[in-house]
Short mmCIF file of C-alpha atoms in Angstrom, two decimals:
data_model
loop_
_atom_site.label_atom_id
_atom_site.label_comp_id
_atom_site.label_asym_id
_atom_site.label_seq_id
_atom_site.Cartn_x
_atom_site.Cartn_y
_atom_site.Cartn_z
CA UNK A 867 -0.04 -14.99 -8.44
CA UNK A 868 -1.91 -11.70 -8.13
CA UNK A 869 0.00 -8.57 -7.19
CA UNK A 870 -0.97 -6.49 -4.20
CA UNK A 871 -2.36 -3.85 -6.56
CA UNK A 872 -4.56 -6.46 -8.27
CA UNK A 873 -5.80 -7.77 -4.93
CA UNK A 874 -6.55 -4.25 -3.75
CA UNK A 875 -8.50 -3.60 -6.96
CA UNK A 876 -10.40 -6.87 -6.42
CA UNK A 877 -11.60 -5.77 -2.98
CA UNK A 878 -15.32 -5.72 -2.26
CA UNK A 879 -16.67 -2.18 -1.85
CA UNK A 880 -20.25 -2.39 -3.12
CA UNK A 881 -22.64 -2.19 -0.13
CA UNK A 882 -25.26 -4.43 -1.78
CA UNK A 883 -22.69 -7.13 -2.56
CA UNK A 884 -21.30 -6.95 0.99
CA UNK A 885 -24.81 -7.23 2.45
CA UNK A 886 -25.60 -10.25 0.27
CA UNK A 887 -22.34 -12.05 1.07
CA UNK A 888 -22.66 -11.67 4.84
CA UNK A 889 -26.46 -11.74 5.23
CA UNK A 890 -26.64 -8.12 6.36
CA UNK A 891 -29.53 -5.72 5.99
CA UNK A 892 -28.95 -3.97 2.62
CA UNK A 893 -30.45 -0.67 3.80
CA UNK A 894 -28.19 -0.61 6.86
CA UNK A 895 -25.08 -1.45 4.86
CA UNK A 896 -25.87 1.23 2.30
CA UNK A 897 -26.59 3.86 4.95
CA UNK A 898 -23.36 3.23 6.84
CA UNK A 899 -21.24 3.00 3.68
CA UNK A 900 -22.64 6.35 2.50
CA UNK A 901 -21.06 7.99 5.54
CA UNK A 902 -18.06 5.76 6.31
CA UNK A 903 -16.40 3.82 3.47
CA UNK A 904 -16.19 0.04 3.44
CA UNK A 905 -13.56 -2.06 1.69
CA UNK A 906 -12.86 -5.77 2.15
CA UNK A 907 -9.73 -7.22 0.58
CA UNK A 908 -9.57 -10.80 -0.71
CA UNK A 909 -7.54 -11.62 2.43
CA UNK A 910 -10.39 -10.42 4.66
CA UNK A 911 -13.05 -12.07 2.54
CA UNK A 912 -11.30 -15.36 3.24
CA UNK A 913 -11.25 -14.74 6.99
CA UNK A 914 -14.55 -13.06 7.94
CA UNK A 915 -17.28 -15.54 8.81
CA UNK A 916 -20.01 -13.06 9.68
CA UNK A 917 -20.95 -9.89 11.51
CA UNK A 918 -20.45 -11.48 14.94
CA UNK A 919 -16.99 -12.95 14.51
CA UNK A 920 -13.94 -10.94 15.63
CA UNK A 921 -13.00 -9.76 12.15
CA UNK A 922 -16.58 -9.15 11.09
CA UNK A 923 -17.08 -6.84 14.05
CA UNK A 924 -13.98 -4.90 13.04
CA UNK A 925 -14.67 -4.50 9.31
CA UNK A 926 -18.37 -4.99 8.49
CA UNK A 927 -20.66 -1.93 8.66
CA UNK A 928 -22.86 -1.62 11.74
CA UNK A 929 -25.85 0.70 12.14
CA UNK A 930 -24.52 1.79 15.54
CA UNK A 931 -21.83 3.74 13.69
CA UNK A 932 -24.53 6.25 12.77
CA UNK A 933 -25.98 6.55 16.29
CA UNK A 934 -25.83 9.87 18.09
CA UNK A 935 -23.46 8.64 20.79
CA UNK A 936 -22.41 12.11 21.92
CA UNK A 937 -18.76 11.51 21.06
CA UNK A 938 -16.66 14.00 19.06
CA UNK A 939 -15.43 13.52 15.50
CA UNK A 940 -11.89 14.58 16.42
CA UNK A 941 -11.27 13.75 20.11
CA UNK A 942 -7.48 14.10 19.82
CA UNK A 943 -7.77 17.62 18.37
CA UNK A 944 -5.69 16.66 15.36
CA UNK A 945 -7.34 19.33 13.22
CA UNK A 946 -6.28 22.04 15.68
CA UNK A 947 -2.76 20.61 15.88
CA UNK A 948 -2.28 20.42 12.10
CA UNK A 949 -0.25 23.36 10.75
CA UNK A 950 -0.61 21.76 7.31
CA UNK A 951 -3.23 19.38 5.83
CA UNK A 952 -0.76 16.44 5.80
CA UNK A 953 0.96 17.02 9.13
CA UNK A 954 -0.01 16.89 12.82
CA UNK A 955 2.45 18.45 15.29
CA UNK A 956 1.41 17.44 18.79
CA UNK A 957 4.77 16.80 20.48
CA UNK A 958 7.77 19.16 20.23
CA UNK A 959 10.19 16.57 18.77
CA UNK A 960 7.74 14.29 16.94
CA UNK A 961 5.25 14.77 14.12
CA UNK A 962 2.67 12.69 12.33
CA UNK A 963 2.92 12.79 8.54
CA UNK A 964 -0.36 11.70 6.93
CA UNK A 965 1.06 9.90 3.91
CA UNK A 966 -2.25 9.21 2.21
CA UNK A 967 -5.90 9.02 3.17
CA UNK A 968 -6.86 5.55 1.96
CA UNK A 969 -6.66 2.15 3.65
CA UNK A 970 -6.72 -1.33 2.18
CA UNK A 971 -9.69 -1.98 4.51
CA UNK A 972 -11.55 0.36 6.84
CA UNK A 973 -11.69 -0.39 10.55
CA UNK A 974 -15.09 0.54 11.94
CA UNK A 975 -13.46 1.94 15.12
CA UNK A 976 -10.90 4.17 13.37
CA UNK A 977 -9.79 7.27 15.27
CA UNK A 978 -9.93 9.17 11.94
CA UNK A 979 -13.37 7.96 10.85
CA UNK A 980 -14.20 11.58 10.07
CA UNK A 981 -11.73 11.65 7.16
CA UNK A 982 -10.07 8.36 6.21
CA UNK A 983 -11.33 7.09 2.88
CA UNK A 984 -13.37 10.24 2.24
CA UNK A 985 -12.78 11.90 -1.13
CA UNK A 986 -12.86 15.40 0.36
CA UNK A 987 -9.77 14.64 2.46
CA UNK A 988 -7.59 13.13 -0.27
CA UNK A 989 -4.37 15.08 -0.67
CA UNK A 990 -2.04 15.35 -3.65
CA UNK A 991 1.54 14.18 -3.18
CA UNK A 992 2.58 17.84 -3.26
CA UNK A 993 0.84 18.38 0.09
CA UNK A 994 2.88 15.56 1.55
CA UNK A 995 6.05 17.22 0.34
CA UNK A 996 4.95 20.47 2.02
CA UNK A 997 4.91 18.45 5.23
CA UNK A 998 8.50 17.39 4.55
CA UNK A 999 9.46 21.05 4.06
CA UNK A 1000 7.83 21.88 7.40
CA UNK A 1001 9.91 19.19 9.12
CA UNK A 1002 13.07 20.53 7.49
CA UNK A 1003 12.26 24.02 8.78
CA UNK A 1004 11.82 22.87 12.42
CA UNK A 1005 15.14 21.61 13.84
CA UNK A 1006 13.50 20.38 17.07
CA UNK A 1007 11.76 17.58 15.16
CA UNK A 1008 13.70 14.33 15.56
CA UNK A 1009 11.09 11.70 14.71
CA UNK A 1010 8.47 11.31 12.00
CA UNK A 1011 5.60 8.81 12.10
CA UNK A 1012 4.10 7.97 8.71
CA UNK A 1013 0.42 7.24 9.10
CA UNK A 1014 -2.75 8.14 7.28
CA UNK A 1015 -4.73 6.24 6.00
CA UNK A 1016 -2.12 3.61 5.36
CA UNK A 1017 1.24 4.90 4.09
CA UNK A 1018 2.08 1.54 2.50
CA UNK A 1019 -0.64 2.08 -0.09
CA UNK A 1020 1.77 4.52 -1.70
CA UNK A 1021 3.65 2.88 -4.58
CA UNK A 1022 7.30 2.03 -4.05
CA UNK A 1023 8.58 4.93 -6.15
CA UNK A 1024 6.57 7.47 -4.18
CA UNK A 1025 7.77 5.96 -0.90
CA UNK A 1026 11.36 6.06 -2.15
CA UNK A 1027 11.06 9.76 -3.05
CA UNK A 1028 9.51 10.52 0.33
CA UNK A 1029 12.29 8.67 2.19
CA UNK A 1030 14.99 10.35 0.11
CA UNK A 1031 13.64 13.79 0.97
CA UNK A 1032 13.24 12.97 4.65
CA UNK A 1033 16.74 11.49 4.92
CA UNK A 1034 18.23 14.68 3.55
CA UNK A 1035 17.03 16.53 6.66
CA UNK A 1036 20.08 16.59 8.98
CA UNK A 1037 18.25 16.89 12.30
CA UNK A 1038 15.81 14.04 11.57
CA UNK A 1039 16.64 10.78 13.34
CA UNK A 1040 13.98 8.07 13.56
CA UNK A 1041 11.26 7.15 11.08
CA UNK A 1042 8.23 5.11 12.04
CA UNK A 1043 5.56 3.58 9.81
CA UNK A 1044 2.12 2.58 11.10
CA UNK A 1045 0.34 0.09 8.84
CA UNK A 1046 -2.43 -2.48 8.87
CA UNK A 1047 -1.50 -4.08 5.58
CA UNK A 1048 -0.02 -7.11 7.35
CA UNK A 1049 -3.53 -8.04 8.49
CA UNK A 1050 -5.61 -7.03 5.48
CA UNK A 1051 -3.18 -6.98 2.51
CA UNK A 1052 -0.03 -8.92 3.52
CA UNK A 1053 1.01 -9.35 -0.10
CA UNK A 1054 1.92 -5.64 -0.04
CA UNK A 1055 5.11 -6.64 1.82
CA UNK A 1056 7.04 -7.59 -1.30
CA UNK A 1057 10.78 -8.33 -1.32
CA UNK A 1058 11.28 -4.97 -3.07
CA UNK A 1059 9.36 -3.08 -0.37
CA UNK A 1060 11.20 -4.89 2.43
CA UNK A 1061 14.52 -3.96 0.82
CA UNK A 1062 13.43 -0.34 0.42
CA UNK A 1063 12.38 -0.09 4.07
CA UNK A 1064 15.48 -1.93 5.24
CA UNK A 1065 17.67 0.81 3.76
CA UNK A 1066 15.97 3.54 5.83
CA UNK A 1067 17.52 2.68 9.18
CA UNK A 1068 16.72 3.72 11.83
CA UNK A 1069 13.16 2.84 10.82
CA UNK A 1070 10.58 1.08 12.99
CA UNK A 1071 7.38 -0.46 11.72
CA UNK A 1072 4.25 -0.65 13.85
CA UNK A 1073 1.77 -3.37 12.98
CA UNK A 1074 -1.91 -3.51 13.99
CA UNK A 1075 -3.24 -6.93 14.96
CA UNK A 1076 -6.25 -7.15 17.26
CA UNK A 1077 -7.14 -10.86 17.35
CA UNK A 1078 -5.30 -14.20 16.97
CA UNK A 1079 -7.33 -14.99 13.83
CA UNK A 1080 -5.40 -12.19 12.12
CA UNK A 1081 -2.08 -13.99 12.65
CA UNK A 1082 -2.34 -15.87 9.38
CA UNK A 1083 0.47 -17.66 7.53
CA UNK A 1084 0.48 -14.79 5.01
CA UNK A 1085 0.86 -12.24 7.82
CA UNK A 1086 3.64 -14.32 9.40
CA UNK A 1087 5.47 -14.47 6.06
CA UNK A 1088 5.19 -10.69 5.67
CA UNK A 1089 6.53 -10.13 9.20
CA UNK A 1090 9.40 -12.53 8.58
CA UNK A 1091 10.31 -10.68 5.39
CA UNK A 1092 10.45 -7.35 7.24
CA UNK A 1093 12.38 -8.81 10.16
CA UNK A 1094 14.90 -10.37 7.78
CA UNK A 1095 15.44 -6.91 6.29
CA UNK A 1096 16.44 -5.68 9.75
CA UNK A 1097 13.26 -3.76 10.52
CA UNK A 1098 12.16 -3.84 14.20
CA UNK A 1099 8.44 -4.69 14.50
CA UNK A 1100 6.09 -3.64 17.28
CA UNK A 1101 2.34 -4.09 17.51
CA UNK A 1102 -0.43 -1.77 18.61
CA UNK A 1103 -3.67 -3.46 19.60
CA UNK A 1104 -6.92 -1.60 20.24
CA UNK A 1105 -9.01 -2.99 23.10
CA UNK A 1106 -12.41 -3.69 21.55
CA UNK A 1107 -15.63 -4.93 23.08
CA UNK A 1108 -16.65 -8.26 21.60
CA UNK A 1109 -13.33 -8.67 19.78
CA UNK A 1110 -10.47 -9.05 22.25
CA UNK A 1111 -11.84 -8.08 25.66
CA UNK A 1112 -10.94 -11.35 27.38
CA UNK A 1113 -7.67 -12.63 28.80
CA UNK A 1114 -7.52 -15.82 26.73
CA UNK A 1115 -7.78 -13.90 23.46
CA UNK A 1116 -5.19 -11.31 24.47
CA UNK A 1117 -2.79 -13.98 25.72
CA UNK A 1118 -3.07 -15.94 22.47
CA UNK A 1119 -2.59 -12.75 20.45
CA UNK A 1120 0.47 -11.54 22.35
CA UNK A 1121 2.15 -14.94 22.45
CA UNK A 1122 1.47 -15.40 18.73
CA UNK A 1123 2.95 -12.00 17.94
CA UNK A 1124 6.19 -12.90 19.71
CA UNK A 1125 6.44 -16.08 17.63
CA UNK A 1126 6.18 -13.85 14.55
CA UNK A 1127 9.00 -11.62 15.89
CA UNK A 1128 6.61 -8.77 16.64
CA UNK A 1129 6.85 -7.13 20.07
CA UNK A 1130 3.46 -6.41 21.70
CA UNK A 1131 3.89 -2.69 22.34
CA UNK A 1132 0.62 -0.89 23.09
CA UNK A 1133 -2.84 -1.98 24.16
CA UNK A 1134 -4.87 1.11 23.32
CA UNK A 1135 -7.94 2.20 25.18
CA UNK A 1136 -10.29 3.03 22.32
CA UNK A 1137 -10.32 6.71 21.37
CA UNK A 1138 -13.76 8.26 22.08
CA UNK A 1139 -14.65 8.84 18.42
CA UNK A 1140 -18.17 9.43 17.14
CA UNK A 1141 -19.68 6.18 15.90
CA UNK A 1142 -17.47 3.87 17.98
CA UNK A 1143 -19.12 3.89 21.40
CA UNK A 1144 -20.36 0.31 21.05
CA UNK A 1145 -16.74 -0.90 20.92
CA UNK A 1146 -15.74 0.70 24.22
CA UNK A 1147 -14.38 -1.42 27.09
CA UNK A 1148 -14.44 0.24 30.55
CA UNK A 1149 -10.99 1.18 31.78
CA UNK A 1150 -11.40 -0.69 35.06
CA UNK A 1151 -12.01 -3.89 33.09
CA UNK A 1152 -9.01 -3.16 30.89
CA UNK A 1153 -6.83 -2.89 34.00
CA UNK A 1154 -8.11 -6.28 35.16
CA UNK A 1155 -7.37 -7.80 31.76
CA UNK A 1156 -3.78 -6.61 31.82
CA UNK A 1157 -3.31 -8.06 35.30
CA UNK A 1158 -4.66 -11.43 34.11
CA UNK A 1159 -2.44 -11.22 31.06
CA UNK A 1160 0.64 -10.80 33.27
CA UNK A 1161 -0.23 -14.10 34.94
CA UNK A 1162 -0.40 -15.96 31.62
CA UNK A 1163 2.47 -14.74 29.43
CA UNK A 1164 6.05 -13.57 29.86
CA UNK A 1165 6.80 -9.93 30.53
CA UNK A 1166 8.03 -9.59 26.96
CA UNK A 1167 4.49 -10.34 25.74
CA UNK A 1168 2.67 -7.80 27.95
CA UNK A 1169 1.90 -4.52 26.12
CA UNK A 1170 1.64 -1.13 27.79
CA UNK A 1171 -2.03 -0.29 28.41
CA UNK A 1172 -2.40 3.33 27.36
CA UNK A 1173 -4.95 6.04 26.65
CA UNK A 1174 -4.54 8.90 24.19
CA UNK A 1175 -5.94 11.82 26.14
CA UNK A 1176 -8.72 13.98 24.67
CA UNK A 1177 -7.76 17.37 23.36
CA UNK A 1178 -4.38 16.25 22.03
CA UNK A 1179 -2.69 16.02 25.44
CA UNK A 1180 -0.79 12.86 24.54
CA UNK A 1181 -0.56 9.25 25.66
CA UNK A 1182 -0.59 8.14 29.30
CA UNK A 1183 -0.04 4.62 30.65
CA UNK A 1184 -3.11 3.26 32.41
CA UNK A 1185 -2.06 1.76 35.74
CA UNK A 1186 -3.71 1.55 39.16
CA UNK A 1187 -1.50 4.51 40.14
CA UNK A 1188 -2.51 6.75 37.22
CA UNK A 1189 -6.27 6.08 37.45
CA UNK A 1190 -7.57 8.35 40.21
CA UNK A 1191 -11.30 7.82 39.88
CA UNK A 1192 -13.44 5.29 38.02
CA UNK A 1193 -16.99 5.64 36.76
CA UNK A 1194 -18.78 6.93 33.66
CA UNK A 1195 -15.85 9.35 33.41
CA UNK A 1196 -12.37 8.29 34.52
CA UNK A 1197 -9.96 10.77 36.07
CA UNK A 1198 -6.35 10.23 34.95
CA UNK A 1199 -3.33 11.63 36.78
CA UNK A 1200 -0.57 13.04 34.55
CA UNK A 1201 3.16 12.94 35.25
CA UNK A 1202 3.10 16.66 36.08
CA UNK A 1203 0.34 16.17 38.65
CA UNK A 1204 -2.47 17.45 36.44
CA UNK A 1205 -5.76 15.62 35.93
CA UNK A 1206 -7.66 14.78 32.75
CA UNK A 1207 -11.17 13.32 32.47
CA UNK A 1208 -11.71 10.51 29.93
CA UNK A 1209 -15.09 9.06 28.76
CA UNK A 1210 -15.35 5.46 29.92
CA UNK A 1211 -18.62 3.55 29.48
CA UNK A 1212 -19.63 1.59 26.37
CA UNK A 1213 -22.65 2.81 24.43
CA UNK A 1214 -25.20 0.22 23.28
#
């Protein structure tokens, strides 16, 4: 049986080979891959049927990624909020530690399309450790979210060193890991990794499943291994046009997640990132979807519908009470009474 490292190395990255396998235009595939990297693991190659199926839309290159859609590269102002290359400090008590810049596969709607997978943004492990030193020097920080890229592409020994350094910080409480390996590289969740993560309590792991077709037996086995190690699992789904923007799909996804011991946590309104406008679902339709979802599944299976506000102003739940005005731009009411405008319409 191949190891996760062998399967990662066997991934398809050549634009011409990807175009031939999925009957895509070679020039389009090459043009998109020259700007935004493409990688398809053996797991994905066994699941994707074509450009128009739910996984194909998420992972196969699309010429619309290069369109001038008027959206920013960094809508959440992460660059401005990064005191160090490997760390984003948006909230007073919580930081994002970018534990690597690579992913096992590259989502075409990624909020960090500007940098993830790009050679220029790869950081040595020493930069990650500078982020740990920053956390140690700021006693107000209680929670660290490991993201990237995908932090679980770090080898076990590097993860162990990172955890050991973080756990020596007396004011640090909770660790969180955000990963998509359970969809695209489930064999990464080895017994050794599960044991390593299980010893880091309190640690929470956030999965990323967007469609029921991603809930494969291999993904279920990986989730079960993590749950057996005592790791709480929660899922973040991104609402995507043509992928999961219907109540039947969302209901099947959320119910399936619960059967895998994963709590549906967030349904994200897509961040307004350059090259992703064709994935956008209008907020008013998202509100209707959540209402239909409540009629089909138990409350435990209904995620919070949220938007990450432009400019790094944080997450807000999208409810009929928080949405003040609909249209091409939506006006969102904050808890403090302030208002923030959010781009809303899809771009064809």
